[in-house]
GROMACS .gro file of N, CA, C and O in nm:
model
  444
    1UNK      N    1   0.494  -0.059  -2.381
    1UNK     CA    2   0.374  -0.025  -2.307
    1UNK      C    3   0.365  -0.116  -2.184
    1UNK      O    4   0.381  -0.237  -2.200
    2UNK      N    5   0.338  -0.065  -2.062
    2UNK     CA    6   0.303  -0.140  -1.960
    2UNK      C    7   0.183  -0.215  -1.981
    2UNK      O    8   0.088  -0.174  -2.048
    3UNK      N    9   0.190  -0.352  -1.910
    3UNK     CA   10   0.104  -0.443  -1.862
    3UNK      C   11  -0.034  -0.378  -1.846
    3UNK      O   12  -0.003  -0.270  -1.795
    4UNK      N   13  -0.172  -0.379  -1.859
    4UNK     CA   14  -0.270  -0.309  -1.795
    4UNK      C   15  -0.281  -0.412  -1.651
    4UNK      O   16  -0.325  -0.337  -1.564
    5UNK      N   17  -0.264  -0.528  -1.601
    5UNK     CA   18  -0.295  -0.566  -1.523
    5UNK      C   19  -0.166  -0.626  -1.420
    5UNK      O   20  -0.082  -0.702  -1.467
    6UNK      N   21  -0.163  -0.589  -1.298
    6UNK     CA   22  -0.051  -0.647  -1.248
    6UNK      C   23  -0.068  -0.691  -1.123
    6UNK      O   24  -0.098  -0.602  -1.044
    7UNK      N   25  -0.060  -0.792  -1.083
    7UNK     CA   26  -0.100  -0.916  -0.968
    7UNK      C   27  -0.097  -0.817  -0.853
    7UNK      O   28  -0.007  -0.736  -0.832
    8UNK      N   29  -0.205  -0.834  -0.785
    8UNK     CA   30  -0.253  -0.758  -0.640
    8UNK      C   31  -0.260  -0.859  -0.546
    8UNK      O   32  -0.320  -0.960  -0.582
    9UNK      N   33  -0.213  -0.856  -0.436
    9UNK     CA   34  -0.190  -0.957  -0.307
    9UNK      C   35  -0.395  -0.937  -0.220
    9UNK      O   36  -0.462  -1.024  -0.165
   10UNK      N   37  -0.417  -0.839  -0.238
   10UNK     CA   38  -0.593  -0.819  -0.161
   10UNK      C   39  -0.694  -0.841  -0.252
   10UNK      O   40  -0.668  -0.834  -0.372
   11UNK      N   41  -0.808  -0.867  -0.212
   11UNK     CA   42  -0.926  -0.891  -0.296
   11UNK      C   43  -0.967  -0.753  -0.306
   11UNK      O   44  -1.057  -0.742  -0.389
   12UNK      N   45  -0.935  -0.646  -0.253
   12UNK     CA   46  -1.005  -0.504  -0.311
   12UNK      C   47  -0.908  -0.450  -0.365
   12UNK      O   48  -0.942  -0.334  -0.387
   13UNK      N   49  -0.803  -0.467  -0.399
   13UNK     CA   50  -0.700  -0.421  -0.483
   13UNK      C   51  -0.730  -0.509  -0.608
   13UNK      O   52  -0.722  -0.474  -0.725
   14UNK      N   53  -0.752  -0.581  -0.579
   14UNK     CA   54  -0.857  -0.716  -0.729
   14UNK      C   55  -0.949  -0.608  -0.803
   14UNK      O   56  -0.944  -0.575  -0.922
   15UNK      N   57  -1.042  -0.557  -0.692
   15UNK     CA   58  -1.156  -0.515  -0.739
   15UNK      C   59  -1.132  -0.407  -0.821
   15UNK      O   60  -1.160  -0.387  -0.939
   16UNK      N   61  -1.080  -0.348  -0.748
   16UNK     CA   62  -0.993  -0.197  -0.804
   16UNK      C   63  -0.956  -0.209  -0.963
   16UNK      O   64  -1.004  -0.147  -1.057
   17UNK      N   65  -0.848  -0.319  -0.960
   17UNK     CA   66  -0.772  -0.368  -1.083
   17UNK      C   67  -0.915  -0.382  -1.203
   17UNK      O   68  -0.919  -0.328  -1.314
   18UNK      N   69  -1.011  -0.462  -1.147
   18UNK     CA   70  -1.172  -0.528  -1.188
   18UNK      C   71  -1.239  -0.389  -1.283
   18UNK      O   72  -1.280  -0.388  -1.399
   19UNK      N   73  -1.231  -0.275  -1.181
   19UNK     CA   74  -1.287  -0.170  -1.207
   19UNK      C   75  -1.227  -0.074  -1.343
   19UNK      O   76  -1.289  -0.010  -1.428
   20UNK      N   77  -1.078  -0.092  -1.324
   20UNK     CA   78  -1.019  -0.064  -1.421
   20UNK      C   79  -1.006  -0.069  -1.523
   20UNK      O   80  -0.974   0.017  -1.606
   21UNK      N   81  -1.041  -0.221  -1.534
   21UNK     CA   82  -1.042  -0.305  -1.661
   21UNK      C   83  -1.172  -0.243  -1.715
   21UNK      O   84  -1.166  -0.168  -1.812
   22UNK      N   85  -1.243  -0.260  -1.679
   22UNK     CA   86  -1.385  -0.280  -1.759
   22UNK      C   87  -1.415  -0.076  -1.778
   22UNK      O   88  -1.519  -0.035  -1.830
   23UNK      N   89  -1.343  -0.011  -1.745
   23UNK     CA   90  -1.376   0.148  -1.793
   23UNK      C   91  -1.290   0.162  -1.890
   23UNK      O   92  -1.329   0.247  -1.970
   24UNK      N   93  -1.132   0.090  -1.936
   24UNK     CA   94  -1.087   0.071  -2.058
   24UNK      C   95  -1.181   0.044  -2.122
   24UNK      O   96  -1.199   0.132  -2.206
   25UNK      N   97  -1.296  -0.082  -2.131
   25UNK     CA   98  -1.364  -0.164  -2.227
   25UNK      C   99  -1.466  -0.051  -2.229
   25UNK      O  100  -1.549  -0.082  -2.314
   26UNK      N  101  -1.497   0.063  -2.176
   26UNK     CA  102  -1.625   0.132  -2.193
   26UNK      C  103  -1.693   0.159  -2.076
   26UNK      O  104  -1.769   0.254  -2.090
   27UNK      N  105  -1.693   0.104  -1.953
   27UNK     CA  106  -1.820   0.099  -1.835
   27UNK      C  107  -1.765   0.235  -1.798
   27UNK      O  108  -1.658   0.291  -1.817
   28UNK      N  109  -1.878   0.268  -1.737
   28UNK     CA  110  -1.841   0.448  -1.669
   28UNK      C  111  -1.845   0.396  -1.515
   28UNK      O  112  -1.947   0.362  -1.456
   29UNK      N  113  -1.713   0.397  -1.462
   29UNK     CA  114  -1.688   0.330  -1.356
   29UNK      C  115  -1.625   0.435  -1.299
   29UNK      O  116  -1.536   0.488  -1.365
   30UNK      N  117  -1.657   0.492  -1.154
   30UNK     CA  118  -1.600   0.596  -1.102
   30UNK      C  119  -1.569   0.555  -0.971
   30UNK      O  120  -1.602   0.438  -0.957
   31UNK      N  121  -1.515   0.607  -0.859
   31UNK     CA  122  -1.453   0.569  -0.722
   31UNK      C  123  -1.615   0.557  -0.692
   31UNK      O  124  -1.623   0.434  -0.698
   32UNK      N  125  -1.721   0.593  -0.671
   32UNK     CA  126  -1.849   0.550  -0.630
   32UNK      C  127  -1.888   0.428  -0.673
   32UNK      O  128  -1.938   0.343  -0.599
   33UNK      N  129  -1.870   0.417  -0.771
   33UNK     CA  130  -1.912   0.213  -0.853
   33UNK      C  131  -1.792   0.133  -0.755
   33UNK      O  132  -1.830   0.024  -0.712
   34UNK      N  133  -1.681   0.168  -0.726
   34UNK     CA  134  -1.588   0.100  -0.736
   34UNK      C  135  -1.626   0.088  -0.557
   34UNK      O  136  -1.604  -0.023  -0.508
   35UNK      N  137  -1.654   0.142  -0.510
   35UNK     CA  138  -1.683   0.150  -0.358
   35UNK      C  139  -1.811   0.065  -0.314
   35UNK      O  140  -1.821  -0.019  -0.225
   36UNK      N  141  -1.907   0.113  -0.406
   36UNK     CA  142  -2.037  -0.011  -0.402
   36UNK      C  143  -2.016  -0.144  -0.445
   36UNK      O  144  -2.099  -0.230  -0.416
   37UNK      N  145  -1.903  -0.172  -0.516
   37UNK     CA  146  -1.834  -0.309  -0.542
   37UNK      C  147  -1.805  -0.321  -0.436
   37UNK      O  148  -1.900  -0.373  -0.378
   38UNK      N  149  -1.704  -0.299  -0.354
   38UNK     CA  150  -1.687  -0.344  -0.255
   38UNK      C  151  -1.759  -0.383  -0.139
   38UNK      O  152  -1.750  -0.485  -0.070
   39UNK      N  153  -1.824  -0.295  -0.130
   39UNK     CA  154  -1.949  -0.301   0.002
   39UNK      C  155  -2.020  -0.449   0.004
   39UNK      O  156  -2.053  -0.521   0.097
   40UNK      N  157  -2.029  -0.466  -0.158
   40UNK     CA  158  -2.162  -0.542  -0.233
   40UNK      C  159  -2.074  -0.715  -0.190
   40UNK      O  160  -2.130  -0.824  -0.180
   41UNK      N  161  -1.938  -0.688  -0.175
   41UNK     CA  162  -1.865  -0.791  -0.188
   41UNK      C  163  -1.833  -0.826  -0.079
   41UNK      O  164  -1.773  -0.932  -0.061
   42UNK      N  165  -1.879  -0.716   0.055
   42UNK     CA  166  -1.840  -0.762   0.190
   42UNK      C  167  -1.977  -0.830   0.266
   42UNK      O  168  -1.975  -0.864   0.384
   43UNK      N  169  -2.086  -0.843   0.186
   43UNK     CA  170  -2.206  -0.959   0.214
   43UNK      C  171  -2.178  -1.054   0.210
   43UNK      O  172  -2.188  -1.115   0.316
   44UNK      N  173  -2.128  -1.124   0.099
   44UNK     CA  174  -2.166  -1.199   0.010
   44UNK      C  175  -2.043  -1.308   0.105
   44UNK      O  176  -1.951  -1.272   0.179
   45UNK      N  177  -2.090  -1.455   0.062
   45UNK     CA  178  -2.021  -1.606   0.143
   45UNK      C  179  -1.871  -1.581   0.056
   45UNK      O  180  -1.870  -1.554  -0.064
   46UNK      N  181  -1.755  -1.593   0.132
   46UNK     CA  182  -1.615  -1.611   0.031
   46UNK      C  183  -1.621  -1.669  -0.035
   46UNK      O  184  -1.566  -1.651  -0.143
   47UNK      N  185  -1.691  -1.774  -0.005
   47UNK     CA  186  -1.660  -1.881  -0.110
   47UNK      C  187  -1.708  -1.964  -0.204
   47UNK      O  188  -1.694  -2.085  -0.223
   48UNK      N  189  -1.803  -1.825  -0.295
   48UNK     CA  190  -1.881  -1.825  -0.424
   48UNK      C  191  -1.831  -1.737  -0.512
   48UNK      O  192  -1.807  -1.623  -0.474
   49UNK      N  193  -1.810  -1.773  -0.632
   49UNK     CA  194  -1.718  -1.698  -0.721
   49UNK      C  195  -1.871  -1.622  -0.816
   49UNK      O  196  -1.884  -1.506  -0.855
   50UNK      N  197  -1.974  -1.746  -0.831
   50UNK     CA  198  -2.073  -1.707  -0.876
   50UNK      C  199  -2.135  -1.598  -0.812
   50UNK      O  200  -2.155  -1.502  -0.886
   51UNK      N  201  -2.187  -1.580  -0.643
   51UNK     CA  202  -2.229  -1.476  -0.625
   51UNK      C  203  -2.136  -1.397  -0.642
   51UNK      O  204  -2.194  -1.304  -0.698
   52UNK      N  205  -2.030  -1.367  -0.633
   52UNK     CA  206  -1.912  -1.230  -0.637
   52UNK      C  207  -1.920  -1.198  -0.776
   52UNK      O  208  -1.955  -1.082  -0.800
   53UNK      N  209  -1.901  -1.257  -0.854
   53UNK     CA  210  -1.920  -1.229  -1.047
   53UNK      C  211  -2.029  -1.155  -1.028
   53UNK      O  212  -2.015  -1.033  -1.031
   54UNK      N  213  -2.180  -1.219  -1.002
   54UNK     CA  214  -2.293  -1.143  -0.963
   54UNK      C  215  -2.348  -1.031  -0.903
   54UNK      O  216  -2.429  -0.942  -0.928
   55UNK      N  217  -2.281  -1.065  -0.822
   55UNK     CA  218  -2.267  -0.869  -0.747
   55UNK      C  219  -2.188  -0.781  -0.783
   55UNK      O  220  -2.208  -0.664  -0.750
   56UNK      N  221  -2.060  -0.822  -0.873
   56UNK     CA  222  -1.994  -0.713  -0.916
   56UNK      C  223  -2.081  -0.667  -1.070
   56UNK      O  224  -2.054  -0.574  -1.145
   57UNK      N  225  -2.182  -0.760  -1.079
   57UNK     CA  226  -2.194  -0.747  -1.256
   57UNK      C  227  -2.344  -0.648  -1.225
   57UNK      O  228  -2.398  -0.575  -1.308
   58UNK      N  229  -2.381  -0.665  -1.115
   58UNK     CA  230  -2.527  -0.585  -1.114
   58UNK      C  231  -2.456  -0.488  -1.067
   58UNK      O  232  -2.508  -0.394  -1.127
   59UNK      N  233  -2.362  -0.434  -0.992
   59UNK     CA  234  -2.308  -0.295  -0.952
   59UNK      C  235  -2.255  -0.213  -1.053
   59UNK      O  236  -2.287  -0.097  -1.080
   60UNK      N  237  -2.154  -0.296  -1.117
   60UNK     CA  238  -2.086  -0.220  -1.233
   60UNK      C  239  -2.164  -0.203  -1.350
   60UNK      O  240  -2.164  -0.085  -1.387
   61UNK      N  241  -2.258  -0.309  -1.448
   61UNK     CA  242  -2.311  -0.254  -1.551
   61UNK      C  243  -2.415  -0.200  -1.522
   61UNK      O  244  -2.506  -0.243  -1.451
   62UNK      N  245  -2.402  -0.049  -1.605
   62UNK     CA  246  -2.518   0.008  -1.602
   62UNK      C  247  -2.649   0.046  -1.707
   62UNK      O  248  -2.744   0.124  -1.694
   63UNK      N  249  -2.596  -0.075  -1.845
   63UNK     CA  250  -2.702  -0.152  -1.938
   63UNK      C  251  -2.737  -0.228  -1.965
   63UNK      O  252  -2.693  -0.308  -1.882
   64UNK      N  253  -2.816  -0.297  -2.052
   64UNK     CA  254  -2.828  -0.395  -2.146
   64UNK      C  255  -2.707  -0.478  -2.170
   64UNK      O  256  -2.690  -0.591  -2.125
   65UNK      N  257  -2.616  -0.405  -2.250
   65UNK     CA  258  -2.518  -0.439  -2.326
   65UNK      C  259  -2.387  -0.463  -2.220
   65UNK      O  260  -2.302  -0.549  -2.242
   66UNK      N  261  -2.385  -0.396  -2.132
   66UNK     CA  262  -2.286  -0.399  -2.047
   66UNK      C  263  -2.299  -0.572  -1.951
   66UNK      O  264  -2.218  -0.662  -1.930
   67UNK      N  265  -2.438  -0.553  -1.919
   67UNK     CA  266  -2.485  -0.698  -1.836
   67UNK      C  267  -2.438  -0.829  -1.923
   67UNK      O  268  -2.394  -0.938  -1.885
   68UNK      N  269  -2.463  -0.781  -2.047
   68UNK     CA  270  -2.447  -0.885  -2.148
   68UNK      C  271  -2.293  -0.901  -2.171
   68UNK      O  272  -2.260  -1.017  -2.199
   69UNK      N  273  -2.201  -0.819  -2.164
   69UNK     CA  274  -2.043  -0.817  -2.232
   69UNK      C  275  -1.963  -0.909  -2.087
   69UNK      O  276  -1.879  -0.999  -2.090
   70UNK      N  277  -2.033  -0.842  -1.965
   70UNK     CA  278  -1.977  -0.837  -1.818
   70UNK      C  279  -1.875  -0.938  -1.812
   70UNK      O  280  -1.752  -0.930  -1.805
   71UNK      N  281  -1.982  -1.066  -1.817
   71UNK     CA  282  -1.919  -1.183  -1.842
   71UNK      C  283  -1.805  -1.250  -1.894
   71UNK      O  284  -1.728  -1.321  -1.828
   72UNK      N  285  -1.798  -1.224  -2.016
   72UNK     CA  286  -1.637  -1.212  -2.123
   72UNK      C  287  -1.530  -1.151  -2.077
   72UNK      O  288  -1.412  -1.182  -2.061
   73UNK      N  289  -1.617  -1.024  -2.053
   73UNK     CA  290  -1.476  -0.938  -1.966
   73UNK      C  291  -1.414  -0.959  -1.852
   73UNK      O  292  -1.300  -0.917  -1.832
   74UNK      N  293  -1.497  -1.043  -1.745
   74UNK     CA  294  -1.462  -1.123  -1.632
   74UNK      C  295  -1.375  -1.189  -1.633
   74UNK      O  296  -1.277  -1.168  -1.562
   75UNK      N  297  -1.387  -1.318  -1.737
   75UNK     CA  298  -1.329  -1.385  -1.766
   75UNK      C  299  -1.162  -1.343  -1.833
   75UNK      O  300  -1.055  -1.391  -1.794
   76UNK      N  301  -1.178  -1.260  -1.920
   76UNK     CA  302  -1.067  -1.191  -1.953
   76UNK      C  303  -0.983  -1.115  -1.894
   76UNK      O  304  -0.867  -1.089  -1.926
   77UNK      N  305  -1.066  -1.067  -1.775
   77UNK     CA  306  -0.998  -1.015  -1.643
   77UNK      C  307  -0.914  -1.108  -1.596
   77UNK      O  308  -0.794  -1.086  -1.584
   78UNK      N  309  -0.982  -1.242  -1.560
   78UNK     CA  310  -0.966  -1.340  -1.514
   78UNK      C  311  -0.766  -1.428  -1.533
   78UNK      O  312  -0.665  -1.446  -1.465
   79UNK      N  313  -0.810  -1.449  -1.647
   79UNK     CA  314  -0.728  -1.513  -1.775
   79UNK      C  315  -0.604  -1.400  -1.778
   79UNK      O  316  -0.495  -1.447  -1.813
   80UNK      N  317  -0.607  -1.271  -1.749
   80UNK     CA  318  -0.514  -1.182  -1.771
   80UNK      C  319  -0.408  -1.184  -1.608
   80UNK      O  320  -0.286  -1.182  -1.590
   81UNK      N  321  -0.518  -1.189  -1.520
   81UNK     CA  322  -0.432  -1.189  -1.367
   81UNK      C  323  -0.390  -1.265  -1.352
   81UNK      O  324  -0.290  -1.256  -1.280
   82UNK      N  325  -0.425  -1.399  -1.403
   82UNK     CA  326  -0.372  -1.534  -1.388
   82UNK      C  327  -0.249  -1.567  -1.450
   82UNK      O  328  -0.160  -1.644  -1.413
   83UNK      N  329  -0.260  -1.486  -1.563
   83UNK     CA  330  -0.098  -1.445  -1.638
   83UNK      C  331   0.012  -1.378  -1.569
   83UNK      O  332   0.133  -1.402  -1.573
   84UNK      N  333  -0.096  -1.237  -1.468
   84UNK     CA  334  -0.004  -1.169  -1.410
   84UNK      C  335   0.050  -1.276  -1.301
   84UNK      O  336   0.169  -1.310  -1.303
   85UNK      N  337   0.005  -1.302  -1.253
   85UNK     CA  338   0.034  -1.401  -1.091
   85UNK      C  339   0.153  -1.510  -1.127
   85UNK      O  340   0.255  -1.537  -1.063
   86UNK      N  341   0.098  -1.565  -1.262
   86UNK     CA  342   0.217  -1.680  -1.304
   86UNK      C  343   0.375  -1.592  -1.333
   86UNK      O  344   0.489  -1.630  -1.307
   87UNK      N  345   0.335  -1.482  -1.388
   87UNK     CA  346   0.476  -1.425  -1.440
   87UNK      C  347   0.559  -1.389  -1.266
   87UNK      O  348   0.681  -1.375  -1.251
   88UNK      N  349   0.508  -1.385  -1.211
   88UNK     CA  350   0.575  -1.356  -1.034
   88UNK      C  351   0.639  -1.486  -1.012
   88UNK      O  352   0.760  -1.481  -0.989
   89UNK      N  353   0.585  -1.603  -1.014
   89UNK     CA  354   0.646  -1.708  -0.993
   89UNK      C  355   0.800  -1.788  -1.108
   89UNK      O  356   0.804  -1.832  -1.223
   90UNK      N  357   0.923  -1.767  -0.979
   90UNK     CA  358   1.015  -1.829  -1.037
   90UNK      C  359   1.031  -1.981  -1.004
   90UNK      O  360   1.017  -2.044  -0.899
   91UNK      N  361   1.073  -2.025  -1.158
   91UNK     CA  362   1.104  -2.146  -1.119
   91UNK      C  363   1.252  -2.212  -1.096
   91UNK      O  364   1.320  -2.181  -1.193
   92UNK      N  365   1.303  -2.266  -1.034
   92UNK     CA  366   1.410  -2.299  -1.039
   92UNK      C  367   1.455  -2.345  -1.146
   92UNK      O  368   1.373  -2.426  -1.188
   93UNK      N  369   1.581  -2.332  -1.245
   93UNK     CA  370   1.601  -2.389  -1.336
   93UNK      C  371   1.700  -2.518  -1.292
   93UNK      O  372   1.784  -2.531  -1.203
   94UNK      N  373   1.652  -2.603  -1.392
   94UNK     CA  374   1.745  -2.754  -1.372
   94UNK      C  375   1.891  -2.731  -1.340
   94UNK      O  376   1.938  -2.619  -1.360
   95UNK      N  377   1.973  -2.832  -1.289
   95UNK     CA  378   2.123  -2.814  -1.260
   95UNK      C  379   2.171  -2.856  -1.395
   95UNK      O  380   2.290  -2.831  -1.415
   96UNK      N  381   2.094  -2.926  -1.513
   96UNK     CA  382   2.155  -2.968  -1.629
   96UNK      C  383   2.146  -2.804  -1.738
   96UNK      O  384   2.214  -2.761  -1.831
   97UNK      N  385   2.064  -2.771  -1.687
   97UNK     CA  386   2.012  -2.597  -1.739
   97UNK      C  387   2.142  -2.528  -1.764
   97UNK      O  388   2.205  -2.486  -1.861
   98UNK      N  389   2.158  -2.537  -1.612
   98UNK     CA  390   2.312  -2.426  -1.589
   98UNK      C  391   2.429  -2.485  -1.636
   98UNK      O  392   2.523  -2.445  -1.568
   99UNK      N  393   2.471  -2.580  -1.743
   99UNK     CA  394   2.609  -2.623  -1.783
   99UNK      C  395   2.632  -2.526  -1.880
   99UNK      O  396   2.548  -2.491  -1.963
  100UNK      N  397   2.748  -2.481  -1.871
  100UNK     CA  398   2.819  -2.336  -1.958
  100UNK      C  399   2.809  -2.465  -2.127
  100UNK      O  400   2.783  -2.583  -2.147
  101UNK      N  401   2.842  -2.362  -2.194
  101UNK     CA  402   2.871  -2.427  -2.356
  101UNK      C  403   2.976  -2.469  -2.335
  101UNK      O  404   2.989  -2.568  -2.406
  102UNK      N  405   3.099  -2.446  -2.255
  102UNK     CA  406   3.199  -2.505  -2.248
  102UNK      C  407   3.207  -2.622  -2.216
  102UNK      O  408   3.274  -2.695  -2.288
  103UNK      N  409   3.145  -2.677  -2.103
  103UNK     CA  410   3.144  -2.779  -2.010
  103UNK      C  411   3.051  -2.857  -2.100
  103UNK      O  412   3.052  -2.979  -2.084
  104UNK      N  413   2.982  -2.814  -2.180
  104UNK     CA  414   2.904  -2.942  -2.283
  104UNK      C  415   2.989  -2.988  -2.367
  104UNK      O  416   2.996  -3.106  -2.400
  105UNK      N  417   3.099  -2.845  -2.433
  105UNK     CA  418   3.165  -2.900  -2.573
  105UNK      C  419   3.304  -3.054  -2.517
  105UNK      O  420   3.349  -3.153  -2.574
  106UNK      N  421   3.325  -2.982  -2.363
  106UNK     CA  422   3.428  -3.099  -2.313
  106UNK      C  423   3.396  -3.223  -2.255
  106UNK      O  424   3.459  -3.322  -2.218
  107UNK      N  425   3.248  -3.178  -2.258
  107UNK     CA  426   3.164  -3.349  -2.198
  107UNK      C  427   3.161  -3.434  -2.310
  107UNK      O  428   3.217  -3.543  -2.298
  108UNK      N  429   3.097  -3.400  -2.440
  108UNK     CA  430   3.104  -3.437  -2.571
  108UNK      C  431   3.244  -3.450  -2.613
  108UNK      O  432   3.263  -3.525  -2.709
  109UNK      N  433   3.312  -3.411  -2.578
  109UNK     CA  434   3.471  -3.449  -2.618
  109UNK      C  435   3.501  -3.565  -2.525
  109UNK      O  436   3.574  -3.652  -2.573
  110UNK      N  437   3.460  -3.579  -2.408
  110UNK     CA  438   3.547  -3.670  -2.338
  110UNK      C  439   3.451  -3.816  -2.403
  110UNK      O  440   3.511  -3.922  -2.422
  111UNK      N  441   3.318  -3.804  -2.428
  111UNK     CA  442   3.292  -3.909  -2.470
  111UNK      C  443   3.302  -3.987  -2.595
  111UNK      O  444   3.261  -4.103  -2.600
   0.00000   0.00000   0.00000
């Protein structure tokens, strides 16, 4: 099964991804919610995570229960892209990494 979430380079391709998530979990999220997210997100200072959580959470839930879950699911949103984003990044592996089994069994032999 594919990934449900997979690292987006834009903050409305975020949102998008955002929107996605949470109509798996239940929210009735349609290209109209998903458009008033955005709008709601082109007010707001960049560089508050709190108001952006906030404005996406009064746009998208449309109960009680939803206002109440929002949060968790944010976070789990959160926690999931952050997975996606890390799995993009390669790391170089060590030069001691790359010694064949051979070149160990004759290093250990020569010593």
């Amino acid at each position: 099964m594919e990934p449900l979430i997979k690292h987006q380079t834009t903050l409305s391709a975020n949102v998008v991804l955002l929107c996605r998530f949470l109509r798996v979990k239940g929210f009735a999220i349609g290209p109209t919610e998903e458009a008033d997210a955005l709008k709601a997100i082109s007010y707001l200072p960049i560089n508050s995570e709190y108001y952006f959580r906030e404005a996406l959470k009064t746009v998208l839930s449309k109960n009680v229960f939803q206002r109440y879950k929002f949060d968790e699911y944010y976070a789990e949103f959160k926690d999931q892209l952050s997975k996606a984003s890390d799995s993009k990044v390669k790391e170089k592996p060590n030069s001691r990494d790359n010694i064949s089994e051979a070149q160990k069994k004759e290093a250990q032999f020569e010593s």
